[in-house]
Amino acid sequence: MNAKKRGLGKGLSALIQDKEKAEELISDVKLNPSEAVEEIEISRIIPKSDQPRKIFDEDALNDLKASIKENGVIQPIILRRKDDRYEIIAGERRWRAAKAAGLERIPSIVREIDEETAAKISLIENVQRENLNPIEEAEAYKRLMSEYSLKQEELAKAVGKSRSYISNSIRLLNLDERIIGYIYEGKLTGGHGKALLAIKNHEDQLEAANRIIELGMNVREAEEKAKVSKKRSKRNKKVKELFMIELEEKLMGALGTKVTLNHGRKSGRIEIEYYDDDDLERLIDLIVG
């Protein structure tokens, strides 16, 4: 295991499972009392473009805004210089709430860190939050595995989750994009998404998802709906297979040779076999007339 992988594994494990050890191991993430806290103009601060969290709960932001109006920003955010502005490394929620509260400046710690370290801190801060959207969490896990060459077992150990939890989380990204959007918007939960994964066909997935939303089904009801949809899909596939076999037999009877139908969702291909030049000529005469 390379040094980067070892460092990330230790950092994530410490942050999630042992706060005191985190203070010793991850100097990039902790707030050092000796660091200078600056009051940075909010208008000069920009969010990190690739930060894992894409959706911010409005009610939670309003609660934080009210707290900031009453008590100010208690914990400074972490920034790094980017051209003539400052990019948020940790604390975007605080920045958004402070902005909404009408503050012109926000207490900040400015660090000189590279892109890789900035990405690591942002990922760590977001992965350890329990209220990450299930899709955001899945994307964060996938990105951690990709960027730091981690296997699922290593990542699971690092974040204090089971391997199956990590695997099932990442599997949500295999859902139809429209269903992923529903989970982003909070119309469906991660549990609903896992139930829908039992349905392989994306159109059938979407139909079931819309029905779940329409009827306000809980996860258990969604699982039953997925089972029914899966059975219906298999039954429809079987009916189609029998129909295609019947068509093949009709064509073979008419042409006197082997015919294979390769049928897709909307298009397909007919394969007609011939055995020699005379047989080919015979088939052309039959088809063309």
Coordinates of C-alpha atoms in Angstrom, one line a residue:
M1 CA 0.0 0.0 0.0
N2 CA 1.5 3.4 -1.0
A3 CA 2.0 6.3 1.4
K4 CA -0.9 8.3 0.0
K5 CA -3.3 5.3 0.5
R6 CA -2.0 4.6 4.1
G7 CA -2.4 8.3 5.0
L8 CA -5.9 8.5 3.7
G9 CA -7.0 5.3 5.4
K10 CA -5.6 6.4 8.8
G11 CA -7.1 9.9 8.4
L12 CA -10.6 8.7 7.6
S13 CA -10.6 6.0 10.2
A14 CA -9.4 8.5 12.9
L15 CA -11.9 11.2 11.9
I16 CA -14.9 8.8 12.0
Q17 CA -14.0 6.5 14.8
D18 CA -11.6 8.3 17.1
K19 CA -11.7 12.1 17.4
E20 CA -8.7 12.4 19.7
K21 CA -6.5 10.3 17.4
A22 CA -7.7 12.4 14.4
E23 CA -6.2 15.4 16.1
E24 CA -2.8 13.6 16.1
L25 CA -2.9 12.1 12.7
I26 CA -4.6 14.7 10.4
S27 CA -3.0 18.1 10.8
D28 CA -4.6 19.2 7.5
V29 CA -8.1 18.8 8.9
K30 CA -7.8 19.9 12.5
L31 CA -8.0 23.5 13.5
N32 CA -4.8 24.5 15.2
P33 CA -5.3 27.1 18.0
S34 CA -2.1 28.8 16.9
E35 CA -3.4 29.4 13.4
A36 CA -4.5 32.9 12.6
V37 CA -8.2 33.5 12.1
E38 CA -9.0 36.1 9.5
E39 CA -12.2 37.9 8.8
I40 CA -12.5 37.3 5.0
E41 CA -15.1 39.2 2.9
I42 CA -17.9 36.7 2.0
S43 CA -18.0 38.2 -1.6
R44 CA -14.5 37.1 -2.2
I45 CA -15.2 33.4 -1.3
I46 CA -16.2 30.8 -3.8
P47 CA -17.4 27.2 -3.1
K48 CA -15.3 24.2 -4.2
S49 CA -16.5 23.1 -7.6
D50 CA -16.1 19.4 -7.1
Q51 CA -17.2 19.2 -3.4
P52 CA -19.2 16.0 -2.7
R53 CA -22.3 17.8 -1.3
K54 CA -24.5 19.1 -4.1
I55 CA -27.8 19.7 -2.2
F56 CA -28.1 21.6 1.0
D57 CA -31.2 21.2 3.2
E58 CA -33.0 24.5 3.3
D59 CA -34.5 23.9 6.8
A60 CA -31.1 23.1 8.2
L61 CA -29.6 26.1 6.5
N62 CA -32.3 28.3 8.0
D63 CA -31.7 26.9 11.4
L64 CA -27.9 27.6 11.0
K65 CA -28.6 31.1 9.7
A66 CA -30.7 31.9 12.8
S67 CA -28.0 30.6 15.1
I68 CA -25.4 32.7 13.3
K69 CA -27.6 35.8 13.6
E70 CA -27.8 35.1 17.3
N71 CA -24.3 33.8 18.1
G72 CA -22.1 34.6 15.1
V73 CA -20.0 32.0 13.3
I74 CA -18.4 29.9 16.1
Q75 CA -16.1 27.7 14.1
P76 CA -14.0 29.3 11.3
I77 CA -14.2 27.9 7.8
I78 CA -11.1 26.6 6.0
L79 CA -10.0 28.4 2.8
R80 CA -7.2 28.4 0.3
R81 CA -6.2 31.2 -2.0
K82 CA -7.2 30.8 -5.6
D83 CA -6.1 33.6 -7.9
D84 CA -7.6 36.8 -6.3
R85 CA -10.3 34.9 -4.4
Y86 CA -10.6 32.2 -1.7
E87 CA -11.9 28.7 -2.3
I88 CA -13.8 26.8 0.4
I89 CA -12.1 23.6 1.6
A90 CA -14.3 23.0 4.6
G91 CA -17.4 24.8 5.9
E92 CA -19.5 25.6 2.8
R93 CA -22.7 25.3 4.9
R94 CA -21.5 27.9 7.4
W95 CA -20.5 30.2 4.5
R96 CA -24.0 29.8 2.9
A97 CA -25.8 30.4 6.1
A98 CA -23.6 33.4 7.0
K99 CA -24.2 34.8 3.5
A100 CA -28.0 34.4 4.0
A101 CA -27.8 36.0 7.4
G102 CA -26.4 39.1 5.8
L103 CA -22.8 38.9 7.1
E104 CA -20.2 40.7 5.1
R105 CA -17.2 38.8 6.6
I106 CA -16.7 35.4 8.0
P107 CA -14.0 34.0 10.3
S108 CA -11.6 31.9 8.3
I109 CA -8.4 30.1 8.3
V110 CA -6.4 30.4 5.1
R111 CA -4.0 27.6 4.3
E112 CA -1.5 27.1 1.5
I113 CA -2.4 23.7 0.3
D114 CA -2.3 21.9 -3.0
E115 CA -5.2 20.5 -5.0
E116 CA -4.8 17.0 -3.8
T117 CA -4.8 17.9 -0.1
A118 CA -7.7 20.2 -0.7
A119 CA -9.7 17.4 -2.3
K120 CA -8.8 15.0 0.6
I121 CA -10.0 17.4 3.3
S122 CA -13.2 18.2 1.4
L123 CA -14.0 14.5 1.0
I124 CA -13.1 13.6 4.6
E125 CA -15.3 16.4 6.0
N126 CA -18.3 15.3 3.9
V127 CA -18.0 11.6 4.2
Q128 CA -18.0 11.7 8.0
R129 CA -21.3 13.7 8.0
E130 CA -24.3 11.4 8.6
N131 CA -26.7 13.6 6.7
L132 CA -25.1 13.3 3.3
N133 CA -27.6 12.6 0.6
P134 CA -27.3 8.8 -0.3
I135 CA -26.2 9.6 -3.9
E136 CA -23.7 12.2 -2.7
E137 CA -22.3 9.6 -0.2
A138 CA -22.1 7.0 -3.0
E139 CA -20.3 9.4 -5.3
A140 CA -17.9 10.4 -2.4
Y141 CA -17.1 6.7 -1.8
K142 CA -16.6 6.1 -5.5
R143 CA -14.3 9.1 -5.8
L144 CA -12.3 8.1 -2.8
M145 CA -11.7 4.6 -4.3
S146 CA -10.8 6.0 -7.7
E147 CA -8.5 8.9 -6.6
Y148 CA -6.7 7.0 -3.8
S149 CA -6.7 3.5 -5.4
L150 CA -8.6 2.0 -2.5
K151 CA -10.4 -1.3 -2.6
Q152 CA -13.8 -1.6 -1.1
E153 CA -12.4 -3.5 1.9
E154 CA -9.9 -0.8 2.6
L155 CA -12.4 2.0 2.3
A156 CA -14.9 0.2 4.5
K157 CA -12.3 -0.2 7.2
A158 CA -11.2 3.4 6.9
V159 CA -14.7 4.9 7.3
G160 CA -15.9 2.4 9.9
K161 CA -18.6 0.8 7.6
S162 CA -19.1 -2.7 6.5
R163 CA -17.9 -3.8 3.0
S164 CA -21.5 -4.6 2.1
Y165 CA -22.6 -1.1 3.2
I166 CA -20.0 0.5 0.8
S167 CA -20.9 -1.9 -2.0
N168 CA -24.6 -1.2 -1.7
S169 CA -24.1 2.5 -1.5
I170 CA -22.0 2.6 -4.7
R171 CA -24.5 0.3 -6.4
L172 CA -27.1 3.2 -6.2
L173 CA -25.1 4.9 -9.0
N174 CA -26.3 2.0 -11.3
L175 CA -29.9 3.2 -11.1
D176 CA -31.6 5.0 -14.0
E177 CA -30.4 8.6 -14.0
R178 CA -34.0 9.9 -13.4
I179 CA -34.3 7.8 -10.3
I180 CA -30.9 9.1 -9.1
G181 CA -32.5 12.5 -9.5
Y182 CA -35.5 11.5 -7.4
I183 CA -33.1 10.5 -4.6
Y184 CA -31.2 13.7 -4.9
E185 CA -34.5 15.6 -4.6
G186 CA -35.5 13.6 -1.6
K187 CA -38.5 12.1 -3.4
L188 CA -37.1 8.6 -2.8
T189 CA -34.7 7.3 -0.1
G190 CA -31.6 5.2 -0.5
G191 CA -33.6 2.3 0.7
H192 CA -36.1 2.8 -2.1
G193 CA -33.2 2.9 -4.5
K194 CA -31.7 -0.3 -3.3
A195 CA -35.1 -2.0 -3.7
L196 CA -35.4 -0.7 -7.2
L197 CA -32.0 -2.2 -8.1
A198 CA -33.7 -5.6 -8.2
I199 CA -35.4 -4.4 -11.5
K200 CA -32.8 -4.6 -14.2
N201 CA -34.7 -2.8 -17.0
H202 CA -34.4 1.0 -16.5
E203 CA -37.9 1.7 -18.0
D204 CA -39.4 -0.8 -15.6
Q205 CA -37.4 0.8 -12.8
L206 CA -38.7 4.2 -13.6
E207 CA -42.3 3.0 -13.8
A208 CA -42.0 1.4 -10.4
A209 CA -40.3 4.5 -8.9
N210 CA -43.0 6.7 -10.1
R211 CA -45.6 4.4 -8.6
I212 CA -43.7 4.4 -5.3
I213 CA -43.7 8.2 -5.2
E214 CA -47.4 8.4 -6.3
L215 CA -48.6 6.0 -3.6
G216 CA -46.1 7.1 -0.9
M217 CA -44.8 3.6 -0.4
N218 CA -42.3 2.8 2.4
V219 CA -39.2 0.8 1.7
R220 CA -40.8 -2.6 2.5
E221 CA -43.7 -1.8 0.2
A222 CA -41.2 -0.7 -2.5
E223 CA -39.4 -4.0 -2.2
E224 CA -42.6 -5.9 -2.8
K225 CA -43.4 -3.6 -5.7
A226 CA -39.9 -4.4 -7.1
K227 CA -40.5 -8.1 -6.8
V228 CA -43.8 -7.9 -8.7
S229 CA -42.2 -5.7 -11.4
K230 CA -39.3 -8.1 -11.7
K231 CA -41.6 -11.1 -12.1
R232 CA -43.7 -9.2 -14.7
S233 CA -40.6 -8.3 -16.6
K234 CA -39.5 -11.9 -16.6
R235 CA -42.9 -13.0 -17.7
N236 CA -43.0 -10.4 -20.5
K237 CA -39.5 -11.5 -21.6
K238 CA -40.7 -15.1 -21.7
V239 CA -43.7 -14.2 -23.8
K240 CA -41.5 -12.3 -26.2
E241 CA -39.1 -15.2 -26.5
L242 CA -42.0 -17.6 -27.3
F243 CA -43.3 -15.1 -29.9
M244 CA -39.9 -14.8 -31.5
I245 CA -39.5 -18.6 -31.7
E246 CA -42.9 -18.9 -33.4
L247 CA -41.9 -16.2 -35.9
E248 CA -38.6 -18.0 -36.6
E249 CA -40.4 -21.3 -37.2
K250 CA -42.8 -19.5 -39.7
L251 CA -39.9 -18.0 -41.6
M252 CA -38.0 -21.3 -41.7
G253 CA -41.1 -23.0 -43.0
A254 CA -41.5 -20.4 -45.7
L255 CA -37.8 -20.2 -46.7
G256 CA -36.8 -23.8 -46.2
T257 CA -33.6 -22.9 -44.2
K258 CA -32.5 -21.9 -40.8
V259 CA -33.6 -18.4 -39.7
T260 CA -32.5 -16.6 -36.5
L261 CA -34.2 -13.4 -35.2
N262 CA -32.0 -11.2 -33.0
H263 CA -34.5 -8.8 -31.5
G264 CA -33.6 -5.8 -29.4
R265 CA -35.8 -3.2 -27.6
K266 CA -36.7 -1.3 -30.8
S267 CA -34.8 -2.9 -33.6
G268 CA -33.1 -6.2 -34.6
R269 CA -31.6 -8.4 -37.2
I270 CA -32.7 -11.4 -39.3
E271 CA -30.1 -14.0 -40.2
I272 CA -30.9 -16.4 -43.0
E273 CA -28.5 -19.2 -43.7
Y274 CA -27.7 -20.7 -47.1
Y275 CA -25.5 -23.6 -47.9
D276 CA -24.2 -23.0 -51.4
D277 CA -24.6 -20.7 -54.4
D278 CA -27.6 -22.6 -55.7
D279 CA -29.3 -22.3 -52.3
L280 CA -28.6 -18.5 -52.2
E281 CA -30.1 -18.1 -55.7
R282 CA -33.2 -20.1 -54.5
L283 CA -33.6 -17.8 -51.5
I284 CA -33.3 -14.7 -53.6
D285 CA -35.9 -16.0 -56.0
L286 CA -38.2 -16.6 -53.0
I287 CA -37.7 -13.2 -51.4
V288 CA -37.5 -11.0 -54.5
G289 CA -40.0 -13.0 -56.6

